[in-house]
XYZ file of C-alpha atoms in Angstrom:
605
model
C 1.100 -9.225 -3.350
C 2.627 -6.371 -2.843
C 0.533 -2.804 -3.160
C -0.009 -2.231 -6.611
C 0.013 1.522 -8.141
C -3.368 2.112 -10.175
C -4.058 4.962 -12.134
C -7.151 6.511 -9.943
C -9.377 9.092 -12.349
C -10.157 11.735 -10.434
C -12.760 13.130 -12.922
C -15.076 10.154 -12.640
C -14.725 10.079 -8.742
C -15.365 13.835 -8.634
C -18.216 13.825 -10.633
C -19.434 10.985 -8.164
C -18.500 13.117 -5.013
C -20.142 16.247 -6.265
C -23.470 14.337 -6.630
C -23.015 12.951 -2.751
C -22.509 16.612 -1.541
C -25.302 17.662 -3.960
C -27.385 15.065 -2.343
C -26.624 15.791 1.279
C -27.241 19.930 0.418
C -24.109 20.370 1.391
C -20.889 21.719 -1.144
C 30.485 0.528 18.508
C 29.239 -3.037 17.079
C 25.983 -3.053 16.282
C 22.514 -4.740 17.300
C 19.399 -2.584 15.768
C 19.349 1.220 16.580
C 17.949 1.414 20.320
C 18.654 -1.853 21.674
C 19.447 -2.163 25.467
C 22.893 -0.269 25.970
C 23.505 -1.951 29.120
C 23.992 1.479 30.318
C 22.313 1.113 33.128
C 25.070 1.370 36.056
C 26.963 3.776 34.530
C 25.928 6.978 35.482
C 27.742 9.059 33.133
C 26.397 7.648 30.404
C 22.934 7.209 31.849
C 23.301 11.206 32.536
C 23.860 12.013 28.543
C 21.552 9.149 27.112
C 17.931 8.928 26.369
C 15.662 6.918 24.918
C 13.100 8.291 21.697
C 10.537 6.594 21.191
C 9.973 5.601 17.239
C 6.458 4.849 16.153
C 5.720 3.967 12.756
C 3.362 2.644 10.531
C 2.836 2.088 6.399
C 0.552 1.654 3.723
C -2.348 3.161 5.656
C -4.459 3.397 2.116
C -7.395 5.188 3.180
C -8.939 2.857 5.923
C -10.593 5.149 8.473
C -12.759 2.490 9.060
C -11.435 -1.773 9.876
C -11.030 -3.404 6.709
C -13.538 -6.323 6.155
C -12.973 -9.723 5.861
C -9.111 -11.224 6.019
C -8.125 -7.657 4.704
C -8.890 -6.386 8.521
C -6.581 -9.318 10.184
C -3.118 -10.129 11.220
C -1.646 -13.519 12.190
C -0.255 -14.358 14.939
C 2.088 -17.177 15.850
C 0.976 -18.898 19.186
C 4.299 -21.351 20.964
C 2.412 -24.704 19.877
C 3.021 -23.747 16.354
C -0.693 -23.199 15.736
C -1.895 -19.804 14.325
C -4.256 -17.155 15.363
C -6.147 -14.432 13.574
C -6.933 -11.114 14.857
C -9.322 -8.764 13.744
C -7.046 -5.205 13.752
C -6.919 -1.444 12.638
C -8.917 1.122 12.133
C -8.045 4.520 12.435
C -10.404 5.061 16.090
C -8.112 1.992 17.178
C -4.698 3.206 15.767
C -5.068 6.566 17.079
C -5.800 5.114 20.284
C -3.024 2.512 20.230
C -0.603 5.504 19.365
C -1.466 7.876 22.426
C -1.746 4.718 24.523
C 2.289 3.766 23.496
C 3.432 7.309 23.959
C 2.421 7.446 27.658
C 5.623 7.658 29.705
C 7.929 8.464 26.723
C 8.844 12.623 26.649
C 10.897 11.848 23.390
C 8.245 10.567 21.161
C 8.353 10.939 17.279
C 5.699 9.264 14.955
C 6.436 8.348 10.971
C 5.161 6.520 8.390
C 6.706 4.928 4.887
C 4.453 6.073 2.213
C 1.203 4.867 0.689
C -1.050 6.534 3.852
C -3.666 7.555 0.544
C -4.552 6.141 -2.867
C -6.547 2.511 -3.392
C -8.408 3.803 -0.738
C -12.124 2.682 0.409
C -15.196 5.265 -0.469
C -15.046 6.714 3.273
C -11.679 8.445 2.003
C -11.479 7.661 -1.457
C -14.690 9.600 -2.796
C -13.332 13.183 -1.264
C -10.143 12.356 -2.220
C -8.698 11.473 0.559
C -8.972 14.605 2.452
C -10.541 12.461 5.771
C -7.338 10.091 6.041
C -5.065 13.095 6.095
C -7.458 15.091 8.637
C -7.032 11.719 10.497
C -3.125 11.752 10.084
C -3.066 15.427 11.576
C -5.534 14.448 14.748
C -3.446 10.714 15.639
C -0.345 12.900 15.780
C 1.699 12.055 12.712
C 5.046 13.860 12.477
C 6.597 12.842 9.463
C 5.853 10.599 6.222
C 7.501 9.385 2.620
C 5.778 9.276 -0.276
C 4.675 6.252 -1.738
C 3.922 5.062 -5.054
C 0.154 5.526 -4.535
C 0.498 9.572 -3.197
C 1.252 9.948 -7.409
C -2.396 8.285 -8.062
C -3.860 11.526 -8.864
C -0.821 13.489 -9.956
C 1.671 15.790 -8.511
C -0.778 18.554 -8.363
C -3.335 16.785 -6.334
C 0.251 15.002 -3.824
C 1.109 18.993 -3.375
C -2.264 20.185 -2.385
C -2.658 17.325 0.213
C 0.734 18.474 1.756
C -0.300 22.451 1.497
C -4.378 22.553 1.337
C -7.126 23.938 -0.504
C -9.828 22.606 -2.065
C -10.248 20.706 -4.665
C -9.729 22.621 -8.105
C -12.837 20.975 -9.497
C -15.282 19.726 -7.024
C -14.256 22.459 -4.739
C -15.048 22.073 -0.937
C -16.886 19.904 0.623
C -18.111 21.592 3.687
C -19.301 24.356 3.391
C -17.402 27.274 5.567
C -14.986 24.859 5.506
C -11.520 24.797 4.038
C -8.890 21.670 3.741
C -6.005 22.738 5.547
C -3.359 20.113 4.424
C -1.259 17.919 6.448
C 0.258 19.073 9.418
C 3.218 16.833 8.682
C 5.894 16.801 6.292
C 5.742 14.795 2.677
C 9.030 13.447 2.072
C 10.459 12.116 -1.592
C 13.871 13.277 -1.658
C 14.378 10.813 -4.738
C 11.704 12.500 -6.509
C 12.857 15.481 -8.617
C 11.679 17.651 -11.396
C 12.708 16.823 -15.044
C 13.476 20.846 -15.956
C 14.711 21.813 -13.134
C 16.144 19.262 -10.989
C 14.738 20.303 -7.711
C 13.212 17.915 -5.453
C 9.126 18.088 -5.558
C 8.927 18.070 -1.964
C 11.342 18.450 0.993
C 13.943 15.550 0.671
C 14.442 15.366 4.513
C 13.483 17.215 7.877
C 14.876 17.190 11.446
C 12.564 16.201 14.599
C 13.760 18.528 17.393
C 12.761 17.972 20.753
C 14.632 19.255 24.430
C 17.988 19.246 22.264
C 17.655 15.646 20.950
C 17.595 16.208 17.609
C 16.763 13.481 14.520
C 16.867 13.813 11.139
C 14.341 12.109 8.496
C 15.242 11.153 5.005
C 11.914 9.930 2.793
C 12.025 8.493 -0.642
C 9.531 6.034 -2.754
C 10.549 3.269 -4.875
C 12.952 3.803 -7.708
C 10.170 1.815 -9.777
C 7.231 4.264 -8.896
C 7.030 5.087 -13.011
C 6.828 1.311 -13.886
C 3.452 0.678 -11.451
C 2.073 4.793 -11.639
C -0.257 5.724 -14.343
C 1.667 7.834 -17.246
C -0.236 11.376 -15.904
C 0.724 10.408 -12.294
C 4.427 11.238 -13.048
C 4.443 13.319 -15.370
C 7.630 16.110 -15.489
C 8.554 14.326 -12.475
C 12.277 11.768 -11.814
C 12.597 8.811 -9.862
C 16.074 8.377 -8.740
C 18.290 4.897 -6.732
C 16.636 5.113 -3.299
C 20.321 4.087 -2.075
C 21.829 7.192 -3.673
C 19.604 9.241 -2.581
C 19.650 8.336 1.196
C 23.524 8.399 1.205
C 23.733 11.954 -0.141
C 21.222 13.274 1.965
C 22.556 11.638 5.438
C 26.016 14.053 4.549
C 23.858 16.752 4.140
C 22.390 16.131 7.463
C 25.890 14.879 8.869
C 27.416 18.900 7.711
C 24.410 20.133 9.423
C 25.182 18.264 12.976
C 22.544 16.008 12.831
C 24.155 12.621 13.452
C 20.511 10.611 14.049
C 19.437 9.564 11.182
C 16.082 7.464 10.548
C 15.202 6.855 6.597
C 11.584 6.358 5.825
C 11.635 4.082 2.504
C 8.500 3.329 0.499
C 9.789 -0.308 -0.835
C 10.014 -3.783 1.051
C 10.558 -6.881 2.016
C 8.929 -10.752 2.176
C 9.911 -11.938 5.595
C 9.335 -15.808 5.509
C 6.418 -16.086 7.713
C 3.696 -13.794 7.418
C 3.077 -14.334 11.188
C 3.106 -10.553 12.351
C 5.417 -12.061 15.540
C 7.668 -14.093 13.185
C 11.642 -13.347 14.146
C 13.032 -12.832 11.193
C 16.578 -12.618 12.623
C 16.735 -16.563 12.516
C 19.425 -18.106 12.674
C 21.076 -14.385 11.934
C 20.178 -11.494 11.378
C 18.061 -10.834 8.801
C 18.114 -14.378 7.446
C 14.525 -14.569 7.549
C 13.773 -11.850 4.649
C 14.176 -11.124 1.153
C 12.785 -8.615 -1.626
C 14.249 -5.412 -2.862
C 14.658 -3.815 0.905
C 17.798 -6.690 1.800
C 19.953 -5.285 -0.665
C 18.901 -1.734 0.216
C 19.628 -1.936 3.773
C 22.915 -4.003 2.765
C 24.262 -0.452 1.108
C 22.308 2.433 2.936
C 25.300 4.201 4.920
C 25.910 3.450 8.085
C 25.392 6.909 9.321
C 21.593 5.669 9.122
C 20.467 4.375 12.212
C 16.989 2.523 11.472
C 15.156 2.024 8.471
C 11.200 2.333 8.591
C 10.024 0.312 4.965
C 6.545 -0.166 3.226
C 4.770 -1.141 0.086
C 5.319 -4.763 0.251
C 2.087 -4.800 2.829
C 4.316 -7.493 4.829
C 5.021 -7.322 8.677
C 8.721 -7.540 10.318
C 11.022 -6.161 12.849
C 14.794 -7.243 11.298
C 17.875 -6.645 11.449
C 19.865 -6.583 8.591
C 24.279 -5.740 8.954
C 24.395 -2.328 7.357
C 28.193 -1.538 5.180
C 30.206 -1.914 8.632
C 28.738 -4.985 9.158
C 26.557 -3.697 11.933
C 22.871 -5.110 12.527
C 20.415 -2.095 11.559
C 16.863 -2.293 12.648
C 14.318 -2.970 9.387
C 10.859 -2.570 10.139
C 7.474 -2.575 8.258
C 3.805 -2.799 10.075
C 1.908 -4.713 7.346
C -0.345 -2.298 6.135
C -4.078 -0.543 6.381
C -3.258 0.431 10.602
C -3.572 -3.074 11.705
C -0.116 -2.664 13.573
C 2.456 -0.030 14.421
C 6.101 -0.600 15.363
C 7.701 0.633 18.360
C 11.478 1.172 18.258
C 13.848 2.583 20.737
C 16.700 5.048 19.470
C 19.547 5.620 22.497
C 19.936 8.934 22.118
C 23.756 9.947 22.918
C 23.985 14.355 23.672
C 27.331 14.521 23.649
C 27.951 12.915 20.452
C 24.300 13.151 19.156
C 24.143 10.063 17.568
C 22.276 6.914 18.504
C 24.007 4.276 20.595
C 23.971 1.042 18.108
C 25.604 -1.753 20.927
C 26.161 -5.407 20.584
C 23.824 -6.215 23.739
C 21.057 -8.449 22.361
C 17.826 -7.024 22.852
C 14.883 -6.199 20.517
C 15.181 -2.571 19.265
C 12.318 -2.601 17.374
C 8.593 -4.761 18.050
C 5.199 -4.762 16.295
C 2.085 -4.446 18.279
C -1.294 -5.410 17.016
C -3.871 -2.922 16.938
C -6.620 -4.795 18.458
C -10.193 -3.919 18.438
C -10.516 -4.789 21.989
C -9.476 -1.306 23.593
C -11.645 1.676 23.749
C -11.673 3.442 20.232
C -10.554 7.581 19.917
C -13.383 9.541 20.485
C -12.058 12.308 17.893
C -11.394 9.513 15.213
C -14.823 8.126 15.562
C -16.587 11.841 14.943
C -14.381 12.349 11.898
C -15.235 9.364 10.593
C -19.024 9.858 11.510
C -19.009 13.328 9.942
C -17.486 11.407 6.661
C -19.672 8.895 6.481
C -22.694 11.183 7.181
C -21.613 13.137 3.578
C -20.741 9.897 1.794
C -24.081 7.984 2.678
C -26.259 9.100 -0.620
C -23.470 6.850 -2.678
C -22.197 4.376 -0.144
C -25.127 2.581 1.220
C -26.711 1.687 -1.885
C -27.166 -1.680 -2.776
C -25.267 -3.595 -5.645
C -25.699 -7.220 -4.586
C -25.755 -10.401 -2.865
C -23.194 -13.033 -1.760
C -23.589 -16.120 0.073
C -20.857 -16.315 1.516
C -17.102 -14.436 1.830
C -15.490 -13.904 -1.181
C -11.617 -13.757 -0.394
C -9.722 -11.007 -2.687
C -6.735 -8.996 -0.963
C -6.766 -11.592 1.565
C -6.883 -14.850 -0.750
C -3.760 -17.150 -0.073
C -3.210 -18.786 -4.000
C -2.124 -16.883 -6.795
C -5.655 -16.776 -8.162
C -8.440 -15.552 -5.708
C -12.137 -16.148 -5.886
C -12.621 -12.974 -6.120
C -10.171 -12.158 -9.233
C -12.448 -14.236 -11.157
C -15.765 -12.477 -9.827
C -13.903 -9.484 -11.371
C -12.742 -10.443 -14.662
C -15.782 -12.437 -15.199
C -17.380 -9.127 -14.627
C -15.064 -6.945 -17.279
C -15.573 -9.915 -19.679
C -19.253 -9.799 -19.767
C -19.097 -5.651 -19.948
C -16.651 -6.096 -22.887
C -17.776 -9.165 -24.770
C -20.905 -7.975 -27.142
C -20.252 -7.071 -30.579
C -19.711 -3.176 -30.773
C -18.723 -3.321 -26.763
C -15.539 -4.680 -27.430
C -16.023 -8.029 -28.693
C -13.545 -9.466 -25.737
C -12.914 -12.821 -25.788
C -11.353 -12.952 -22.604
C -10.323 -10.831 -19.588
C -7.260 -10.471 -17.582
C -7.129 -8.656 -14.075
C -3.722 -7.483 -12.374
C -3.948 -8.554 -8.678
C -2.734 -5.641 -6.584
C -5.736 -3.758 -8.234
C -8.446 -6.350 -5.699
C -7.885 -4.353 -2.806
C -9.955 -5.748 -0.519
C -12.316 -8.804 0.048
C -16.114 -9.060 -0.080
C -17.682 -10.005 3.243
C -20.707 -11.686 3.783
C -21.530 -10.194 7.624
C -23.093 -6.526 7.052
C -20.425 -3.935 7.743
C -23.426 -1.332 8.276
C -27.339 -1.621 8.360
C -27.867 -2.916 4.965
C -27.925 -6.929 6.273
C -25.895 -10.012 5.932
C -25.015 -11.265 2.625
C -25.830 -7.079 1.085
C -22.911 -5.926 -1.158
C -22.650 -2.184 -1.242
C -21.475 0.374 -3.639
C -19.344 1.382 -0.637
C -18.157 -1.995 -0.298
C -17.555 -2.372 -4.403
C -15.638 0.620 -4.366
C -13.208 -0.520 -1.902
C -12.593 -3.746 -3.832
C -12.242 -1.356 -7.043
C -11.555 2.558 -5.859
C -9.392 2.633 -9.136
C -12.004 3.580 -12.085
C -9.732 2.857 -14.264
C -11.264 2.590 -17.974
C -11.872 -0.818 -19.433
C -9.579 -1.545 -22.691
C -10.239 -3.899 -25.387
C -7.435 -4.524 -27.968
C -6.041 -7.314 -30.277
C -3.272 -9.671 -29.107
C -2.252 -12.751 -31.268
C -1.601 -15.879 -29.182
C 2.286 -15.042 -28.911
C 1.646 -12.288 -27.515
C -0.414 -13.296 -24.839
C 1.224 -16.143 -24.178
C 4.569 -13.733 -23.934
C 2.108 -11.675 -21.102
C 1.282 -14.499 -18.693
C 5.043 -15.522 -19.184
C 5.958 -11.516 -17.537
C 3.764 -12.739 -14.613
C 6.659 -14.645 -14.001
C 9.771 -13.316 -15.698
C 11.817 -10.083 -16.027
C 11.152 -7.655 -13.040
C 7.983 -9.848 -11.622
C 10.240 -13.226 -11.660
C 11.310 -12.432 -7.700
C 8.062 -10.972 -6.619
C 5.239 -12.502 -9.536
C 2.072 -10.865 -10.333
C -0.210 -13.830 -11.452
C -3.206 -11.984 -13.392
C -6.429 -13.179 -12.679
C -8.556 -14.959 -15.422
C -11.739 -14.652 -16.762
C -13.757 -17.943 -16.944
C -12.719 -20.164 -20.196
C -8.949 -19.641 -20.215
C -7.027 -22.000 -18.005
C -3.371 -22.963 -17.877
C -0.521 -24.591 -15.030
C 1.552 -22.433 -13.226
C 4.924 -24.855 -12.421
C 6.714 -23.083 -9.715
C 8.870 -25.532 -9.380
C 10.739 -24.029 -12.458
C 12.282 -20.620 -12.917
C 11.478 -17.650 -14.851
C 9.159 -17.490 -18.072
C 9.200 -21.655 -17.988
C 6.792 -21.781 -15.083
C 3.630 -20.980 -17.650
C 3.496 -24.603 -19.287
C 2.930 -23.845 -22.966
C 0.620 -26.341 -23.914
C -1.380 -25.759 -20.764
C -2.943 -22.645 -22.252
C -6.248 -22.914 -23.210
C -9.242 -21.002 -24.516
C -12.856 -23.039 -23.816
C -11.124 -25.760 -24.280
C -8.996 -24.929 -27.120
C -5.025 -24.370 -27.054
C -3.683 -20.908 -27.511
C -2.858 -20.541 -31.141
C -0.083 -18.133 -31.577
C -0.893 -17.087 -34.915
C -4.920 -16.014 -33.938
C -5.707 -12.852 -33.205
C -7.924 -12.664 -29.645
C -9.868 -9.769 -28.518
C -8.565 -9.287 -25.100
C -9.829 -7.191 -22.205
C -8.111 -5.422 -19.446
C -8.256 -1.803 -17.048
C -6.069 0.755 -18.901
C -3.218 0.496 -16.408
C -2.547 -2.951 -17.938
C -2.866 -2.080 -21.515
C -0.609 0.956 -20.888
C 2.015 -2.136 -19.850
C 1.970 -1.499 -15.838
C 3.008 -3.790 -13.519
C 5.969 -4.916 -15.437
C 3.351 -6.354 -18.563
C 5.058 -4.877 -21.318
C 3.472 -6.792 -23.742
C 0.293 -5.473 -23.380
C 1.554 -2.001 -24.864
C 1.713 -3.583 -28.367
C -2.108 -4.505 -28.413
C -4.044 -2.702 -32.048
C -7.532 -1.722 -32.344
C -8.100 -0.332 -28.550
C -12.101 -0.159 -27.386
C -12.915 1.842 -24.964
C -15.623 0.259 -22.375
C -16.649 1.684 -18.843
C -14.744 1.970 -15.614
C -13.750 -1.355 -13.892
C -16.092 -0.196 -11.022
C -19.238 -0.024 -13.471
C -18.270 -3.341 -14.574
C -18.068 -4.687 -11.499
C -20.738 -3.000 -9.752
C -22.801 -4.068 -13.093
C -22.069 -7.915 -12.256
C -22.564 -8.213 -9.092
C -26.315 -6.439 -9.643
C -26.965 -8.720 -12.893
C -26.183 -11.932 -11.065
C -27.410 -11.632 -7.668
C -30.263 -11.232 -5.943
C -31.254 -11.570 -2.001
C -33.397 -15.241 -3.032
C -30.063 -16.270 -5.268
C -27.175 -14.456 -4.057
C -23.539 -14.513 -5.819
C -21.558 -17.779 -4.382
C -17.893 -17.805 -4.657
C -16.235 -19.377 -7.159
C -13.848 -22.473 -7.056
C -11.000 -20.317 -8.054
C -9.536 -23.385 -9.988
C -8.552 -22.074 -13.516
C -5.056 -22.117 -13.025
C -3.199 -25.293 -11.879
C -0.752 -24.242 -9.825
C 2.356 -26.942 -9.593
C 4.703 -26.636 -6.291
């Protein structure tokens, strides 16, 4: 699924950060941009050409450290047709992979597309996310968009990652030591204020470099409002991404600055989710879809490549821009498990990049394997982090027998989706605690998966706070409110329908409710009304059921606008408490937590 906004509550994590630091005693015609001129013989040309180097990465989310389980793997399609997974990122092995590409290229420029905070695991997470932004500045990070996720914690708290400071509440967290910001440049040119109309942060900025000069253009989904807590955006506009880009690359045209590379926080589904998949078969850009195809269809061509995110997907496309010229389209999955390496043909006397028919790739993904040495300054950064988190991370929560697949999960409903709204049902369902009859989880809130092999000391099988949190690094409230059995059934139908027909969101279920998912309809008909049942019973649409969910969903997010119109809201504790509550109740290291069958919805093909 694609990343999922959340509303993150800054309060509750603050309040757990403060005790940690408390604790430690501390306070032409057109293939992609930059494929092979053929300009090899000619020495005029050769004389007033040369090539940048473009890498790029997206949807970084915090993860300093490899991501566990399937989370921290990329596929890889072998020429027998099998497949192969490989364990990848990590910022010690993205850092490294980075100054490793750059060797041999003088015109080097590093972006990324948004999302590089937010969701993210304790490591970052708990000091809000101060360590993956000190990472950004050390790997050498020259530009960025914002993504849906930079609004987790509000405007205020997107502004002083960009400029510094400490934290207005929990302050700093070294002492003698003051954040500093990112050294890099925050782009949402399609993010304005409501008053006055200016952008929040610079809409674009130019790379310079021995005359070669390239101009950036960042903006975030249109939809950031729709999957953003309420307080996230609040004063603030979203406007058309397409729009946007076009008026900005005449700015940048009127200022002489012909290269243009836009840095766009929304995606595609490219067919395989094989990282080496070409997606240019049997034409270009025939092997993708999702909200980026029709983007790249009507960004100008006075864009030269287009760097995309938040669909966590991997691709190097190209996809015929308004001319009818291929345009590279790239996105490196997400969480630093590969980076994309493009090739602009920079042209001085016209200052533009060559765009030629020649086939060659202009754009590839690399893994970044685990294999190579790791960045000695990333792995102290990440040591001095982890040395402050330790009071909170390395406690204890549970046991599991085995890995329980979340993020990573292949089927609409996960193993660990139920795990989790089992959880918030049993936190909700007592009278005076809700009352919850049953509870419903939005997907792109798992974030991770469990895994059984110990990530640190603790042992196999040992579930961590540190380890819950990056599952659930949200604490989002749990609400309780009344929905009759229309209404409900008019929610799992929006799983489906409206804005999540193309792209669905399929809720996970809390033990008792079942139903078939027919996907070989279209629309609201692929819930099968009678299907839906209740321990046992069908859905009556005139009952009223108590119905639990995190407050994101009950404020309607992620396209559930039914969910708005639930009466008599309780108030229970964060998801993580839940969560973390669950795992301790029903575990132990002589019975530990085995994963469930994940078979409550029938899904039909």
């Amino acid at each position: 699924m694609p990343a999922t906004p959340q509303r993150g509550r800054a309060l509750r994590r603050l309040t757990i950060g403060a005790a940690v630091l408390a604790a430690a005693g501390l306070t032409a015609t057109a293939l992609p941009a930059g494929a092979d001129t053929g300009h090899a013989g000619h020495a005029a040309r050769a004389d007033r050409t040369v090539d940048v180097q473009l890498l790029s990465f997206n949807d970084f989310h915090g993860n300093l450290e490899p991501p566990q389980g399937s989370s921290g793997t990329v596929e890889e399609a072998q020429p027998d047709g099998s497949k192969k997974s490989i364990p990848a990122g990590g910022a010690e092995y993205l850092a490294q992979s980075l100054r490793t590409a750059r060797k041999g290229h003088p015109y080097s420029v590093t972006a990324a597309a948004g999302d590089l905070v937010g969701a993210s695991p304790l490591l970052s997470g708990l000091f809000h996310d101060e360590p993956t932004i000190e990472a950004m500045n050390k790997l050498g990070l020259d530009v960025t968009s914002v993504g849906n996720h930079e609004f987790d914690e509000g405007r205020a708290e997107l502004t002083r990652l960009q400029k510094g400071g400490c934290h207005p509440k929990d302050g700093c967290y070294e002492k003698g030591k003051k954040f500093r910001g990112a050294d890099f440049p925050y782009l949402a040119a399609n993010v304005t204020e409501e008053k006055t109309g200016k952008p929040l942060l610079k809409p674009y900025t130019v790379w310079k470099h021995k005359g070669v000069r390239i101009g950036f253009i960042g903006v975030t989904l249109e939809g950031t409002p729709d999957i953003v807590s309420a307080n996230g955006v609040k004063g603030l506009k979203f406007h058309d991404e397409v729009e946007t880009i076009n008026k900005y690359a005449k700015v940048l045209n009127k200022q002489g600055v012909k290269s243009i590379v836009a840095l766009i926080h929304e995606g595609g589904l490219p067919a395989s989710t094989s990282y080496n998949y070409h997606c240019d078969s049997p034409g270009p850009g025939d092997g993708i879809s999702g909200p980026i195809t029709d983007i790249a269809k009507h960004v100008t061509p006075a864009v030269d490549a287009l760097v995309t995110g938040h669909t966590h997907q991997a691709y190097a496309c190209t996809i015929p821009d308004p001319s009818g010229r291929p345009r590279t389209v790239t996105s490196a999955a997400s969480y630093g498990k590969l980076y994309t390496d493009t090739t602009l043909t920079y042209d001085r006397r016209t200052r533009d990049i060559v765009r030629t028919s020649v086939k060659a790739p202009g754009a590839v993904n690399h893994v970044v394997d685990r294999t190579q040495p790791k960045a000695a300054d990333l792995t102290s950064l990440i040591t001095r982090w982890n040395k402050l988190a330790a009071p909170v991370a390395a406690r204890p929560v549970g046991h599991i027998s085995a890995d329980i697949a979340g993020r990573g999960a292949a089927a609409p409903e996960s193993p660990l989706g139920d795990v989790i709204a089992d959880a918030q049902l049993e936190a909700t369902k007592a009278e005076g605690k809700g009352s919850a009859q049953l509870a419903l989880m939005n997907p792109g809130g798992v974030r991770s998966d469990l895994a059984f092999k110990a990530s640190g000391s603790e042992g196999d099988g040992v579930v961590t706070y540190g380890e819950a949190f990056t599952v659930q690094p949200f604490t989002n409230m749990m609400n309780v409110v009344d929905l009759t059995g229309a209404q409900l059934l008019t929610a799992l139908q929006q799983q489906v329908s409206g804005p999540n027909e193309a792209s669905p969101k399929i809720l996970q279920i809390s033990r008792g409710l079942t139903y078939t998912l027919d996907m070989t309809k279209s629309g609201a008909a692929r819930i099968v009304k009678d299907s839906v049942k209740l321990d046992g019973a069908a859905l009556d649409p005139a009952k009223t059921y108590r119905v639990a969910m995190n407050e994101f969903l009950a404020g309607g997010g992620d396209g559930f606008a039914a969910f708005k119109d639930g009466k008599n809201k309780y108030v229970g504790p964060s998801d993580l408490d839940a969560f973390t509550g669950y795992l301790t109740a029903h575990s132990s290291a002589d019975t530990p937590l085995t994963p469930p069958k994940a078979d409550r919805i029938t899904v039909v093909k």
